[in-house]
C-alpha cells in the first residue's frame, strides 16, 4: 500500500484549499469584493471558490499573488522525492 495515499476526494481537497485562502483573506481584513478588485478575479468566481473550492488555476494564482502567498503555490511539487531509480533516470 502506498504510504502517500490520500483518503480525501478531490472536492474535499479543493474545499480545504479554499478554506485556507478564505482564512488568509479574513486575517488580512480584506473583503471578497476588495480581493476581487485587487486580483482581477470576478467577484462571482471568488465567492464560488470560497463556497465550493472550484476555481481556475489562473484565478487561484492571481489570488495567491494578491494575498502574498504565491511562493507556497509556486513550491507545489518542488520537493517530491524519487519513487524509484527509474524516475531518477527518466528525469534526465
Short mmCIF file of C-alpha atoms in Angstrom, two decimals:
data_model
loop_
_atom_site.label_atom_id
_atom_site.label_comp_id
_atom_site.label_asym_id
_atom_site.label_seq_id
_atom_site.Cartn_x
_atom_site.Cartn_y
_atom_site.Cartn_z
CA UNK A 1 0.00 0.00 0.00
CA UNK A 2 1.27 3.47 -0.92
CA UNK A 3 2.19 5.42 2.22
CA UNK A 4 1.19 8.67 0.46
CA UNK A 5 -2.36 7.56 -0.27
CA UNK A 6 -4.86 10.40 0.15
CA UNK A 7 -8.24 9.46 1.59
CA UNK A 8 -9.94 12.76 0.74
CA UNK A 9 -11.75 13.28 -2.52
CA UNK A 10 -10.57 15.97 -4.96
CA UNK A 11 -13.57 18.08 -3.88
CA UNK A 12 -12.60 17.79 -0.22
CA UNK A 13 -9.03 18.82 -1.00
CA UNK A 14 -10.26 21.79 -3.08
CA UNK A 15 -12.55 22.88 -0.24
CA UNK A 16 -9.66 22.72 2.23
CA UNK A 17 -7.56 24.95 -0.02
CA UNK A 18 -10.48 27.38 -0.36
CA UNK A 19 -10.88 27.38 3.43
CA UNK A 20 -7.21 28.26 3.88
CA UNK A 21 -7.38 31.07 1.31
CA UNK A 22 -10.54 32.45 2.94
CA UNK A 23 -8.82 32.36 6.33
CA UNK A 24 -5.81 34.27 4.96
CA UNK A 25 -8.14 36.83 3.33
CA UNK A 26 -10.03 37.36 6.59
CA UNK A 27 -6.83 37.54 8.65
CA UNK A 28 -5.68 40.35 6.36
CA UNK A 29 -9.11 42.01 6.77
CA UNK A 30 -9.80 42.01 3.04
CA UNK A 31 -13.38 41.62 1.85
CA UNK A 32 -14.30 39.36 -1.05
CA UNK A 33 -15.10 42.45 -3.11
CA UNK A 34 -11.74 44.04 -2.33
CA UNK A 35 -9.84 40.86 -3.18
CA UNK A 36 -11.85 40.50 -6.36
CA UNK A 37 -11.00 44.06 -7.44
CA UNK A 38 -7.33 43.80 -6.45
CA UNK A 39 -6.71 40.38 -8.01
CA UNK A 40 -8.82 40.93 -11.15
CA UNK A 41 -10.78 37.75 -10.39
CA UNK A 42 -14.53 38.21 -10.73
CA UNK A 43 -16.48 38.54 -7.51
CA UNK A 44 -18.66 35.61 -8.56
CA UNK A 45 -15.64 33.37 -9.14
CA UNK A 46 -14.12 34.29 -5.80
CA UNK A 47 -17.38 33.76 -3.94
CA UNK A 48 -17.93 30.40 -5.68
CA UNK A 49 -14.36 29.35 -4.87
CA UNK A 50 -14.76 30.06 -1.18
CA UNK A 51 -18.03 28.10 -1.13
CA UNK A 52 -17.18 25.13 -3.37
CA UNK A 53 -13.42 25.08 -3.91
CA UNK A 54 -13.95 25.39 -7.67
CA UNK A 55 -11.63 27.86 -9.42
CA UNK A 56 -9.28 28.01 -12.39
CA UNK A 57 -5.57 27.71 -11.77
CA UNK A 58 -5.08 31.17 -13.34
CA UNK A 59 -7.54 32.75 -10.88
CA UNK A 60 -6.02 30.89 -7.93
CA UNK A 61 -2.62 32.21 -8.97
CA UNK A 62 -3.94 35.79 -9.13
CA UNK A 63 -5.48 35.43 -5.67
CA UNK A 64 -2.28 33.93 -4.24
CA UNK A 65 -0.24 36.82 -5.64
CA UNK A 66 -2.59 39.38 -4.12
CA UNK A 67 -2.63 37.66 -0.72
CA UNK A 68 1.17 37.35 -0.68
CA UNK A 69 1.20 33.54 -0.69
CA UNK A 70 2.43 32.92 -4.23
CA UNK A 71 5.61 31.21 -3.03
CA UNK A 72 3.50 28.50 -1.42
CA UNK A 73 1.71 27.92 -4.71
CA UNK A 74 4.95 28.01 -6.71
CA UNK A 75 6.54 25.44 -4.42
CA UNK A 76 3.94 22.77 -5.20
CA UNK A 77 5.61 19.59 -6.43
CA UNK A 78 9.11 21.05 -6.00
CA UNK A 79 10.25 18.69 -3.25
CA UNK A 80 8.79 15.43 -4.50
CA UNK A 81 11.11 12.54 -3.63
CA UNK A 82 12.01 9.97 -6.25
CA UNK A 83 10.00 6.77 -6.00
CA UNK A 84 12.50 4.62 -7.86
CA UNK A 85 15.81 4.67 -9.71
CA UNK A 86 13.79 4.70 -12.94
CA UNK A 87 12.36 8.09 -12.01
CA UNK A 88 15.86 9.44 -11.50
CA UNK A 89 16.93 8.12 -14.91
CA UNK A 90 13.76 9.34 -16.62
CA UNK A 91 14.23 12.87 -15.33
CA UNK A 92 17.38 13.26 -17.39
#
